[in-house]
């Protein structure tokens, strides 16, 4: 254990359910601390674990892991159901990198970003070409069971499968600081359909009688063995699968563009198997000897001890980690660096000149439209990693050389 984490985790006093935090209490914004207390006081909460990248969220804190008995709060997953990351190592090295502006343009043409979408859905034929498992027809059969309000969005959802969206979502090329190997990394979620599904269920939960006297109605829950719970669990699992498939498609598109870029230079590129994991999701897990409903909102699972990606901000890079399955954290770790200021505050605080300085050496957008994603708006990724040295083992530190943003 490092000196930085020697006194972690800390306990948040005065809560009904135990709260353990992998960062000093004084580093948590007051509004987020109050939000954590409100969550821990819900009668269904068995325990709350707080990751070192935590910050204020809608209803539930980003960077929170909540174990509940017989209940689930849709706000504890969030509106970007299944949001997560993927990573893929290539056999390229730093010395192979050239003409990254042309590569960025090709990636931006291949993967729709922001509010854009594919002109037509990606079918099984294209999936096979991209090296992605087929079976989309069977997956889409489940769409008919989703809430009636979203059924008219199927055509849009099909076109948005395999698209990045905006905000903090990205596609990057990074270089491993140890061996100069080049990695592809990606951050994306369930796009508009995930948001629509989440909002339907959050509104339904708010209207239930047992939630009427909650301190924060955004934390409204569904109870086990009720139609509301069954419907939510079914729909959130569908959205999680949508997000995972979407990342797999984009990894395939990125792999194709990278291969094409270097094939034009006489270089064949080899790729390892990809990493693909959620950090906004629900699962049933054994906690303290009981099966409970666990929600992670801005947190990854380390239960299987596999590899995962913990990204920083635009231009800062990421860490490839191996999970240590620490039961004290409900086998969880942070999902990234975490914001230290809101998007509005970032736009007020920084200028384009700041963006140019903080992304020097990175092939990326340098315009005012991405100032809210400037590295200075985020926490120090390296400090976040030090705080969770008992949760994950760093395998590689990746430095960003190319970043595509929505």
CSV table of C-alpha atoms in Angstrom, one decimal:
chain,number,residue,atom,x,y,z
A,1,UNK,CA,0.0,0.0,0.0
A,2,UNK,CA,1.4,3.4,-0.9
A,3,UNK,CA,1.7,6.4,1.4
A,4,UNK,CA,-1.1,8.1,-0.4
A,5,UNK,CA,-3.6,5.3,0.3
A,6,UNK,CA,-2.2,4.2,3.7
A,7,UNK,CA,-5.2,5.8,5.5
A,8,UNK,CA,-7.8,4.7,3.0
A,9,UNK,CA,-10.6,3.8,2.9
A,10,UNK,CA,-12.2,6.3,5.2
A,11,UNK,CA,-15.6,6.0,6.8
A,12,UNK,CA,-18.3,8.6,6.4
A,13,UNK,CA,-19.8,9.0,9.9
A,14,UNK,CA,-23.4,9.4,10.9
A,15,UNK,CA,-25.1,7.3,8.1
A,16,UNK,CA,-27.6,4.5,8.5
A,17,UNK,CA,-25.7,2.2,6.2
A,18,UNK,CA,-21.9,2.0,6.2
A,19,UNK,CA,-20.1,4.3,3.7
A,20,UNK,CA,-16.5,3.6,2.8
A,21,UNK,CA,-14.5,6.1,0.6
A,22,UNK,CA,-11.3,5.7,-1.3
A,23,UNK,CA,-10.4,9.4,-1.1
A,24,UNK,CA,-10.1,11.8,1.8
A,25,UNK,CA,-13.4,13.3,2.9
A,26,UNK,CA,-12.1,16.9,2.4
A,27,UNK,CA,-11.6,16.2,-1.3
A,28,UNK,CA,-15.3,15.4,-1.8
A,29,UNK,CA,-17.4,18.5,-2.7
A,30,UNK,CA,-20.0,19.3,0.0
A,31,UNK,CA,-23.0,18.7,-2.3
A,32,UNK,CA,-21.6,15.2,-3.2
A,33,UNK,CA,-21.1,14.4,0.5
A,34,UNK,CA,-24.7,15.3,1.3
A,35,UNK,CA,-25.8,13.2,-1.7
A,36,UNK,CA,-23.8,10.2,-0.3
A,37,UNK,CA,-25.4,10.6,3.1
A,38,UNK,CA,-28.9,10.7,1.5
A,39,UNK,CA,-28.2,7.5,-0.4
A,40,UNK,CA,-26.8,5.7,2.7
A,41,UNK,CA,-29.9,6.6,4.6
A,42,UNK,CA,-32.3,4.8,2.2
A,43,UNK,CA,-33.8,1.9,4.1
A,44,UNK,CA,-32.9,-0.7,1.5
A,45,UNK,CA,-29.2,0.2,1.3
A,46,UNK,CA,-26.8,-2.4,2.8
A,47,UNK,CA,-23.6,-0.5,2.1
A,48,UNK,CA,-22.2,2.3,-0.1
A,49,UNK,CA,-18.7,2.4,-1.5
A,50,UNK,CA,-17.2,5.6,-2.9
A,51,UNK,CA,-14.5,5.6,-5.6
A,52,UNK,CA,-11.7,8.2,-5.7
A,53,UNK,CA,-13.1,9.8,-8.8
A,54,UNK,CA,-16.5,10.6,-7.2
A,55,UNK,CA,-18.4,13.8,-7.9
A,56,UNK,CA,-22.0,15.1,-7.8
A,57,UNK,CA,-24.5,13.3,-10.0
A,58,UNK,CA,-28.2,13.3,-10.7
A,59,UNK,CA,-29.9,11.4,-7.8
A,60,UNK,CA,-26.9,9.2,-7.2
A,61,UNK,CA,-23.2,10.2,-7.0
A,62,UNK,CA,-20.9,9.4,-9.9
A,63,UNK,CA,-18.3,7.0,-8.6
A,64,UNK,CA,-20.7,5.2,-6.2
A,65,UNK,CA,-21.3,1.5,-5.8
A,66,UNK,CA,-24.5,0.7,-3.9
A,67,UNK,CA,-25.6,-2.7,-2.6
A,68,UNK,CA,-29.3,-2.9,-1.9
A,69,UNK,CA,-31.5,-5.6,-0.4
A,70,UNK,CA,-34.7,-6.2,-2.4
A,71,UNK,CA,-34.7,-2.8,-4.2
A,72,UNK,CA,-33.0,-0.9,-7.0
A,73,UNK,CA,-32.8,2.8,-7.9
A,74,UNK,CA,-32.6,3.6,-11.6
A,75,UNK,CA,-30.8,6.8,-10.7
A,76,UNK,CA,-28.0,4.7,-9.2
A,77,UNK,CA,-27.2,3.4,-12.7
A,78,UNK,CA,-27.8,6.7,-14.4
A,79,UNK,CA,-29.3,7.7,-17.8
A,80,UNK,CA,-26.4,6.4,-19.9
A,81,UNK,CA,-27.1,2.7,-19.2
A,82,UNK,CA,-24.2,0.5,-20.0
A,83,UNK,CA,-21.7,3.3,-20.5
A,84,UNK,CA,-18.2,1.9,-20.5
A,85,UNK,CA,-14.9,1.5,-22.2
A,86,UNK,CA,-13.0,-0.7,-24.5
A,87,UNK,CA,-9.3,-1.1,-25.4
A,88,UNK,CA,-7.2,-3.0,-28.0
A,89,UNK,CA,-3.5,-3.3,-28.2
A,90,UNK,CA,-1.7,-3.3,-31.6
A,91,UNK,CA,1.7,-4.3,-32.6
A,92,UNK,CA,2.5,-0.8,-33.7
A,93,UNK,CA,5.0,1.2,-31.8
A,94,UNK,CA,5.6,4.9,-31.2
A,95,UNK,CA,8.1,5.1,-34.2
A,96,UNK,CA,5.4,3.9,-36.6
A,97,UNK,CA,3.1,6.9,-35.9
A,98,UNK,CA,2.8,9.3,-38.8
A,99,UNK,CA,0.3,11.6,-40.4
A,100,UNK,CA,-2.1,11.3,-37.4
A,101,UNK,CA,-4.2,14.2,-38.7
A,102,UNK,CA,-5.2,12.1,-41.7
A,103,UNK,CA,-6.0,9.2,-39.5
A,104,UNK,CA,-8.1,11.3,-37.2
A,105,UNK,CA,-10.1,12.6,-40.2
A,106,UNK,CA,-10.6,9.0,-41.4
A,107,UNK,CA,-11.9,7.9,-37.9
A,108,UNK,CA,-14.2,10.9,-37.7
A,109,UNK,CA,-15.6,9.9,-41.1
A,110,UNK,CA,-16.1,6.2,-40.1
A,111,UNK,CA,-17.6,6.7,-36.6
A,112,UNK,CA,-20.4,9.3,-36.2
A,113,UNK,CA,-19.9,11.5,-33.2
A,114,UNK,CA,-22.0,14.0,-31.3
A,115,UNK,CA,-25.7,13.9,-32.5
A,116,UNK,CA,-24.8,12.2,-35.8
A,117,UNK,CA,-25.6,8.6,-36.6
A,118,UNK,CA,-25.0,6.0,-39.4
A,119,UNK,CA,-27.0,6.6,-42.6
A,120,UNK,CA,-28.2,3.0,-42.3
A,121,UNK,CA,-28.0,0.4,-39.6
A,122,UNK,CA,-24.9,-1.9,-39.6
A,123,UNK,CA,-26.1,-5.4,-40.6
A,124,UNK,CA,-24.6,-8.8,-39.9
A,125,UNK,CA,-22.6,-8.7,-43.2
A,126,UNK,CA,-20.7,-5.6,-42.1
A,127,UNK,CA,-20.3,-7.0,-38.6
A,128,UNK,CA,-18.6,-10.1,-40.0
A,129,UNK,CA,-16.2,-7.9,-42.0
A,130,UNK,CA,-15.4,-6.0,-38.8
A,131,UNK,CA,-14.7,-9.2,-36.9
A,132,UNK,CA,-17.7,-8.6,-34.6
A,133,UNK,CA,-20.1,-11.4,-33.7
A,134,UNK,CA,-23.3,-11.3,-35.7
A,135,UNK,CA,-26.8,-12.1,-34.4
A,136,UNK,CA,-28.2,-8.6,-34.4
A,137,UNK,CA,-31.6,-9.8,-35.5
A,138,UNK,CA,-32.0,-11.9,-32.3
A,139,UNK,CA,-30.9,-9.0,-30.2
A,140,UNK,CA,-33.4,-6.6,-31.8
A,141,UNK,CA,-36.2,-9.1,-31.1
A,142,UNK,CA,-36.0,-7.9,-27.5
A,143,UNK,CA,-36.8,-4.3,-28.5
A,144,UNK,CA,-40.6,-5.1,-28.6
A,145,UNK,CA,-40.5,-5.6,-24.8
A,146,UNK,CA,-39.2,-2.1,-24.0
A,147,UNK,CA,-41.5,0.6,-22.6
A,148,UNK,CA,-44.2,1.7,-25.1
A,149,UNK,CA,-42.9,5.3,-25.0
A,150,UNK,CA,-39.6,4.2,-26.7
A,151,UNK,CA,-40.9,1.8,-29.3
A,152,UNK,CA,-41.1,4.5,-31.9
A,153,UNK,CA,-37.3,5.0,-31.6
A,154,UNK,CA,-36.2,1.7,-33.0
A,155,UNK,CA,-35.1,3.0,-36.3
A,156,UNK,CA,-33.0,5.7,-34.6
A,157,UNK,CA,-31.6,3.2,-32.1
A,158,UNK,CA,-30.5,0.9,-35.0
A,159,UNK,CA,-28.7,3.8,-36.8
A,160,UNK,CA,-27.0,4.9,-33.5
A,161,UNK,CA,-25.6,1.5,-32.8
A,162,UNK,CA,-21.9,1.8,-33.3
A,163,UNK,CA,-21.8,5.6,-32.8
A,164,UNK,CA,-19.9,7.5,-30.2
A,165,UNK,CA,-22.1,10.4,-29.0
A,166,UNK,CA,-20.7,13.4,-27.3
A,167,UNK,CA,-19.7,14.7,-23.8
A,168,UNK,CA,-16.8,12.8,-22.4
A,169,UNK,CA,-17.0,9.9,-24.9
A,170,UNK,CA,-13.9,9.5,-27.1
A,171,UNK,CA,-11.8,7.3,-29.3
A,172,UNK,CA,-8.0,7.5,-28.9
A,173,UNK,CA,-4.7,6.2,-30.0
A,174,UNK,CA,-2.3,5.9,-27.0
A,175,UNK,CA,1.3,4.8,-26.5
A,176,UNK,CA,2.3,2.5,-23.6
A,177,UNK,CA,5.0,4.4,-21.6
A,178,UNK,CA,6.9,1.2,-20.9
A,179,UNK,CA,7.3,-0.5,-24.3
A,180,UNK,CA,6.0,2.1,-26.8
A,181,UNK,CA,3.2,-0.2,-28.0
A,182,UNK,CA,0.2,1.6,-29.5
A,183,UNK,CA,-3.3,1.0,-28.1
A,184,UNK,CA,-6.8,1.9,-29.3
A,185,UNK,CA,-9.1,3.0,-26.6
A,186,UNK,CA,-12.8,3.9,-26.6
A,187,UNK,CA,-15.4,5.4,-24.2
A,188,UNK,CA,-19.2,5.2,-25.2
A,189,UNK,CA,-22.6,4.3,-23.9
A,190,UNK,CA,-26.2,3.4,-25.0
A,191,UNK,CA,-26.9,6.7,-26.8
A,192,UNK,CA,-30.4,8.1,-26.9
A,193,UNK,CA,-32.2,4.8,-26.4
A,194,UNK,CA,-30.5,4.2,-23.1
A,195,UNK,CA,-31.4,7.7,-21.9
A,196,UNK,CA,-35.0,7.2,-23.0
A,197,UNK,CA,-35.3,3.9,-21.2
A,198,UNK,CA,-33.7,5.3,-18.0
A,199,UNK,CA,-36.0,8.3,-17.9
A,200,UNK,CA,-39.1,6.2,-18.3
A,201,UNK,CA,-38.2,4.1,-15.3
A,202,UNK,CA,-37.0,7.0,-13.2
A,203,UNK,CA,-40.4,8.7,-13.7
A,204,UNK,CA,-42.3,5.5,-12.9
A,205,UNK,CA,-40.3,4.9,-9.7
A,206,UNK,CA,-40.9,8.5,-8.6
A,207,UNK,CA,-44.7,7.9,-8.7
A,208,UNK,CA,-44.7,4.8,-6.5
A,209,UNK,CA,-46.3,5.2,-3.0
A,210,UNK,CA,-43.3,3.8,-1.1
A,211,UNK,CA,-41.1,6.6,-2.5
A,212,UNK,CA,-43.3,9.5,-1.6
A,213,UNK,CA,-41.4,10.5,1.5
A,214,UNK,CA,-37.9,10.1,0.3
A,215,UNK,CA,-35.5,13.0,0.9
A,216,UNK,CA,-34.6,12.9,-2.8
A,217,UNK,CA,-37.3,11.5,-5.1
A,218,UNK,CA,-34.6,11.1,-7.8
A,219,UNK,CA,-33.5,8.1,-5.7
A,220,UNK,CA,-36.8,6.4,-6.0
A,221,UNK,CA,-36.6,2.6,-6.1
A,222,UNK,CA,-38.4,-0.4,-7.4
A,223,UNK,CA,-39.0,-3.2,-5.0
A,224,UNK,CA,-38.2,-6.9,-5.6
A,225,UNK,CA,-40.9,-9.2,-6.9
A,226,UNK,CA,-42.9,-6.4,-8.4
A,227,UNK,CA,-43.7,-5.7,-12.1
A,228,UNK,CA,-41.8,-2.4,-11.9
A,229,UNK,CA,-38.6,-4.1,-10.8
A,230,UNK,CA,-38.9,-6.9,-13.3
A,231,UNK,CA,-39.5,-4.5,-16.2
A,232,UNK,CA,-36.6,-2.3,-15.2
A,233,UNK,CA,-34.1,-5.2,-14.8
A,234,UNK,CA,-35.1,-6.6,-18.2
A,235,UNK,CA,-34.8,-3.2,-19.9
A,236,UNK,CA,-31.5,-2.2,-18.3
A,237,UNK,CA,-30.0,-5.5,-19.3
A,238,UNK,CA,-31.1,-4.9,-22.9
A,239,UNK,CA,-29.6,-1.4,-22.9
A,240,UNK,CA,-26.3,-2.8,-21.3
A,241,UNK,CA,-26.1,-5.2,-24.2
A,242,UNK,CA,-26.8,-2.4,-26.7
A,243,UNK,CA,-23.9,-0.4,-25.2
A,244,UNK,CA,-21.5,-3.4,-25.3
A,245,UNK,CA,-22.4,-4.2,-28.9
A,246,UNK,CA,-22.0,-0.6,-29.9
A,247,UNK,CA,-18.4,-0.5,-28.4
A,248,UNK,CA,-17.6,-3.8,-30.2
A,249,UNK,CA,-18.7,-2.3,-33.5
A,250,UNK,CA,-16.7,0.9,-33.0
A,251,UNK,CA,-13.6,-1.1,-32.0
A,252,UNK,CA,-14.0,-3.0,-35.3
A,253,UNK,CA,-14.3,0.3,-37.2
A,254,UNK,CA,-11.3,1.7,-35.4
A,255,UNK,CA,-9.3,-1.4,-36.2
A,256,UNK,CA,-10.3,-1.2,-39.8
A,257,UNK,CA,-9.2,2.5,-40.1
A,258,UNK,CA,-5.9,1.8,-38.4
A,259,UNK,CA,-5.2,-1.2,-40.6
A,260,UNK,CA,-6.1,0.8,-43.7
A,261,UNK,CA,-3.9,3.8,-42.7
A,262,UNK,CA,-0.8,1.6,-42.3
A,263,UNK,CA,-1.6,-0.7,-45.2
A,264,UNK,CA,-1.2,2.4,-47.4
A,265,UNK,CA,2.3,2.6,-46.0
A,266,UNK,CA,3.1,-1.0,-46.6
A,267,UNK,CA,2.7,-2.1,-42.9
A,268,UNK,CA,0.3,-4.9,-41.8
A,269,UNK,CA,-1.0,-4.3,-38.3
A,270,UNK,CA,-1.8,-7.1,-35.8
A,271,UNK,CA,-4.3,-6.7,-32.9
A,272,UNK,CA,-4.8,-8.4,-29.6
A,273,UNK,CA,-8.3,-9.3,-28.2
A,274,UNK,CA,-10.2,-6.3,-27.0
A,275,UNK,CA,-11.1,-5.3,-23.4
A,276,UNK,CA,-14.8,-4.2,-23.1
A,277,UNK,CA,-16.4,-3.4,-19.8
A,278,UNK,CA,-19.3,-1.4,-18.4
A,279,UNK,CA,-19.1,1.3,-15.7
A,280,UNK,CA,-22.8,2.3,-15.4
A,281,UNK,CA,-24.8,-0.9,-14.8
A,282,UNK,CA,-26.6,-3.3,-12.5
A,283,UNK,CA,-25.8,-6.8,-11.4
A,284,UNK,CA,-26.7,-9.4,-8.8
A,285,UNK,CA,-23.7,-10.2,-6.7
A,286,UNK,CA,-22.9,-11.8,-3.4
A,287,UNK,CA,-22.1,-9.2,-0.8
A,288,UNK,CA,-21.2,-10.1,2.8
A,289,UNK,CA,-22.6,-13.6,2.2
A,290,UNK,CA,-25.9,-12.4,0.7
A,291,UNK,CA,-27.1,-12.0,-2.9
A,292,UNK,CA,-27.8,-8.3,-3.4
A,293,UNK,CA,-28.6,-5.9,-6.2
A,294,UNK,CA,-25.4,-3.9,-6.9
A,295,UNK,CA,-25.4,-0.7,-9.0
A,296,UNK,CA,-22.3,0.9,-10.3
A,297,UNK,CA,-22.5,4.5,-11.5
A,298,UNK,CA,-19.1,5.5,-12.7
A,299,UNK,CA,-17.3,2.4,-11.3
A,300,UNK,CA,-15.9,-0.8,-12.8
A,301,UNK,CA,-16.1,-4.3,-11.4
A,302,UNK,CA,-12.8,-6.0,-10.3
A,303,UNK,CA,-14.5,-9.2,-9.3
A,304,UNK,CA,-13.1,-11.5,-12.0
A,305,UNK,CA,-9.6,-10.1,-11.7
A,306,UNK,CA,-9.5,-9.3,-15.4
A,307,UNK,CA,-8.1,-6.3,-17.3
A,308,UNK,CA,-9.9,-3.0,-17.5
A,309,UNK,CA,-9.3,0.5,-18.8
A,310,UNK,CA,-9.4,3.6,-16.4
A,311,UNK,CA,-9.2,6.7,-18.6
A,312,UNK,CA,-8.2,10.2,-17.7
A,313,UNK,CA,-9.2,13.4,-19.6
A,314,UNK,CA,-8.6,14.4,-23.2
A,315,UNK,CA,-4.8,14.5,-23.6
A,316,UNK,CA,-3.8,12.9,-20.3
A,317,UNK,CA,-4.1,9.3,-21.2
A,318,UNK,CA,-5.3,6.1,-19.4
A,319,UNK,CA,-4.3,3.1,-17.3
A,320,UNK,CA,-4.7,-0.5,-18.2
A,321,UNK,CA,-5.3,-2.3,-14.9
A,322,UNK,CA,-5.9,-5.7,-13.4
A,323,UNK,CA,-8.7,-5.9,-10.8
A,324,UNK,CA,-7.7,-7.1,-7.3
A,325,UNK,CA,-11.3,-8.2,-6.3
A,326,UNK,CA,-11.1,-6.4,-3.0
A,327,UNK,CA,-14.3,-7.3,-1.2
A,328,UNK,CA,-14.1,-4.2,1.0
A,329,UNK,CA,-14.9,-2.1,-2.1
A,330,UNK,CA,-17.6,-4.6,-3.2
A,331,UNK,CA,-15.0,-5.6,-5.8
A,332,UNK,CA,-15.0,-2.2,-7.5
A,333,UNK,CA,-12.7,0.6,-8.7
A,334,UNK,CA,-13.0,4.0,-10.3
A,335,UNK,CA,-14.1,4.4,-13.9
A,336,UNK,CA,-11.8,7.3,-14.7
A,337,UNK,CA,-10.3,10.5,-13.4
A,338,UNK,CA,-13.7,12.1,-12.6
A,339,UNK,CA,-14.6,15.8,-13.0
A,340,UNK,CA,-13.5,18.4,-10.6
A,341,UNK,CA,-15.7,21.1,-12.1
A,342,UNK,CA,-18.9,21.2,-14.0
A,343,UNK,CA,-19.0,21.8,-17.8
A,344,UNK,CA,-20.4,25.3,-17.2
A,345,UNK,CA,-17.6,26.1,-14.8
A,346,UNK,CA,-15.0,24.7,-17.2
A,347,UNK,CA,-16.3,26.9,-20.0
A,348,UNK,CA,-16.1,30.0,-17.7
A,349,UNK,CA,-12.6,29.1,-16.4
A,350,UNK,CA,-10.6,28.1,-19.5
A,351,UNK,CA,-9.9,29.6,-22.9
A,352,UNK,CA,-8.9,28.1,-26.2
A,353,UNK,CA,-5.3,29.1,-25.4
A,354,UNK,CA,-5.5,26.9,-22.3
A,355,UNK,CA,-6.9,24.0,-24.4
A,356,UNK,CA,-4.0,24.4,-26.9
A,357,UNK,CA,-1.5,24.3,-24.0
A,358,UNK,CA,-3.0,21.4,-22.2
A,359,UNK,CA,-3.4,19.2,-25.3
A,360,UNK,CA,0.0,20.0,-26.8
A,361,UNK,CA,1.4,17.1,-28.7
A,362,UNK,CA,-2.1,15.4,-29.1
A,363,UNK,CA,-3.8,15.2,-32.4
A,364,UNK,CA,-7.3,16.3,-31.5
A,365,UNK,CA,-9.9,19.1,-31.8
A,366,UNK,CA,-8.6,22.4,-30.5
A,367,UNK,CA,-11.7,24.5,-30.8
A,368,UNK,CA,-14.0,26.1,-28.2
A,369,UNK,CA,-16.6,23.4,-28.6
A,370,UNK,CA,-14.5,21.0,-26.5
A,371,UNK,CA,-13.3,23.4,-23.8
A,372,UNK,CA,-15.6,21.7,-21.2
A,373,UNK,CA,-13.5,18.5,-21.8
A,374,UNK,CA,-10.1,20.2,-21.2
A,375,UNK,CA,-7.8,18.2,-18.9
A,376,UNK,CA,-7.9,21.0,-16.3
A,377,UNK,CA,-11.6,20.3,-15.7
A,378,UNK,CA,-10.8,16.8,-14.4
A,379,UNK,CA,-9.1,15.4,-11.3
A,380,UNK,CA,-5.5,14.2,-11.4
A,381,UNK,CA,-5.7,10.7,-12.8
A,382,UNK,CA,-2.4,9.7,-11.1
A,383,UNK,CA,-3.7,10.7,-7.7
A,384,UNK,CA,-6.9,8.7,-8.3
A,385,UNK,CA,-4.7,5.7,-9.1
A,386,UNK,CA,-2.7,6.1,-6.0
A,387,UNK,CA,-5.8,6.3,-3.8
A,388,UNK,CA,-7.0,2.9,-5.2
A,389,UNK,CA,-3.8,0.9,-5.1
A,390,UNK,CA,-5.5,-1.8,-3.1
A,391,UNK,CA,-8.3,-2.1,-5.7
A,392,UNK,CA,-6.4,-2.4,-9.0
A,393,UNK,CA,-2.9,-3.2,-10.2
A,394,UNK,CA,-1.7,-0.9,-13.0
A,395,UNK,CA,-0.5,-2.9,-16.0
A,396,UNK,CA,0.3,-0.1,-18.4
A,397,UNK,CA,0.2,3.7,-18.4
A,398,UNK,CA,-1.0,4.9,-21.8
A,399,UNK,CA,-0.3,8.4,-23.1
A,400,UNK,CA,-2.7,9.9,-25.6
A,401,UNK,CA,-1.4,10.8,-29.1
A,402,UNK,CA,-4.7,11.1,-31.0
A,403,UNK,CA,-8.2,11.8,-29.6
A,404,UNK,CA,-11.5,12.0,-31.4
A,405,UNK,CA,-14.3,13.8,-29.5
A,406,UNK,CA,-18.0,14.3,-30.2
